[in-house]
Coordinates of C-alpha atoms in Angstrom, one line a residue:
X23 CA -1.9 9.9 4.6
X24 CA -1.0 7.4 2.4
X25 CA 0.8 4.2 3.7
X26 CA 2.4 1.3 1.4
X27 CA 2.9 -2.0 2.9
X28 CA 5.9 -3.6 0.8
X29 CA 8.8 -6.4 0.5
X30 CA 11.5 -6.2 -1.8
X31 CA 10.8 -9.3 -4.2
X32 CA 7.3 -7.7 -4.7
X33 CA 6.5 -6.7 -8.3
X34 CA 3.4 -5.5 -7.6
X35 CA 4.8 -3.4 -4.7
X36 CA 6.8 -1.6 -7.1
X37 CA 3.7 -1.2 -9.5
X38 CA 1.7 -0.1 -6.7
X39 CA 4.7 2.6 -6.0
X40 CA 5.3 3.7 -9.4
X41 CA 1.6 4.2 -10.0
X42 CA 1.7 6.5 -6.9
X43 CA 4.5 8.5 -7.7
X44 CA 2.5 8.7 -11.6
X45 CA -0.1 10.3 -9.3
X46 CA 2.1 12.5 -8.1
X47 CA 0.8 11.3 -4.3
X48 CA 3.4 11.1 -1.0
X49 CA 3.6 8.1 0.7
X50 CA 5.0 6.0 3.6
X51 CA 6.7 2.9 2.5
X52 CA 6.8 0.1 5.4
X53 CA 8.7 -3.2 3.9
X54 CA 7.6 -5.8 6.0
X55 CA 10.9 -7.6 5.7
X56 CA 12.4 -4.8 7.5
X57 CA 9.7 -4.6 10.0
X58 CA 8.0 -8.5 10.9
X59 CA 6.2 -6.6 14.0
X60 CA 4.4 -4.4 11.3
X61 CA 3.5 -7.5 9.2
X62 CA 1.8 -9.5 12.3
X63 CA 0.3 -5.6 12.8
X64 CA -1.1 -5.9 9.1
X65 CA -2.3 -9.1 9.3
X66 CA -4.3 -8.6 12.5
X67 CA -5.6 -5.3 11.1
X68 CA -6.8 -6.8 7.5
X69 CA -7.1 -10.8 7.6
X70 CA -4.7 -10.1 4.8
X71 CA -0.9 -11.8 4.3
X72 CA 0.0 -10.6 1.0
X73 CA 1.2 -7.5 0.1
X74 CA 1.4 -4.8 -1.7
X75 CA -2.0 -3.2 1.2
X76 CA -2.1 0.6 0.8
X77 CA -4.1 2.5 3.6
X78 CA -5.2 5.7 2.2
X79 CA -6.7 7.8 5.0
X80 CA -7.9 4.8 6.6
X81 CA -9.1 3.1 3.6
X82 CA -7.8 -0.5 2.4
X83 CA -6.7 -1.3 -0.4
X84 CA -5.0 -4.9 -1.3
X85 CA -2.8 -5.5 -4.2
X86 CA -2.5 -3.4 -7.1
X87 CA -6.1 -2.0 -8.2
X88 CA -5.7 1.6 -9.4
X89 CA -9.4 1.8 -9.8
X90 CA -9.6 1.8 -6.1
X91 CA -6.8 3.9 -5.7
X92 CA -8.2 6.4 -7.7
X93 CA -11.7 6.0 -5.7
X94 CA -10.0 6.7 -2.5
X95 CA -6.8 9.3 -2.9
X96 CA -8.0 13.0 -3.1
X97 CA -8.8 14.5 -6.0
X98 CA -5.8 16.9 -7.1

């Protein structure tokens, strides 16, 4: 499960988005603008105020680093 934590003035949310659908990978989108009880959530959860974070199975990663993404999403 793969879950993007966005807002909509984010450029590197729609990188991080972009890059997934590239990837060909599902994801959950949760834009924090939308939902400020997530973004306290997030923040409690990884120390973290900035987004894009991506949880991949349970597995953090913060901004846009596709290394990491490709470390962490299953191989296809």
């Amino acid at each position: 499960m793969v879950t993007v934590y966005t807002t909509s003035t984010c450029p590197y949310c729609t990188m991080v988005k972009q890059f997934l659908d590239q990837m060909i990978v599902s994801y959950k989108e949760v834009n924090l603008e939308n939902d400020p009880e997530e973004g306290r959530k997030l923040v409690e959860t990884t120390g973290e105020m900035g987004v894009p974070q991506t949880n991949i199975d349970g597995q953090w990663v913060i901004g846009f680093d596709p290394e990491t993404f490709l470390k962490y999403l299953p191989k296809q």
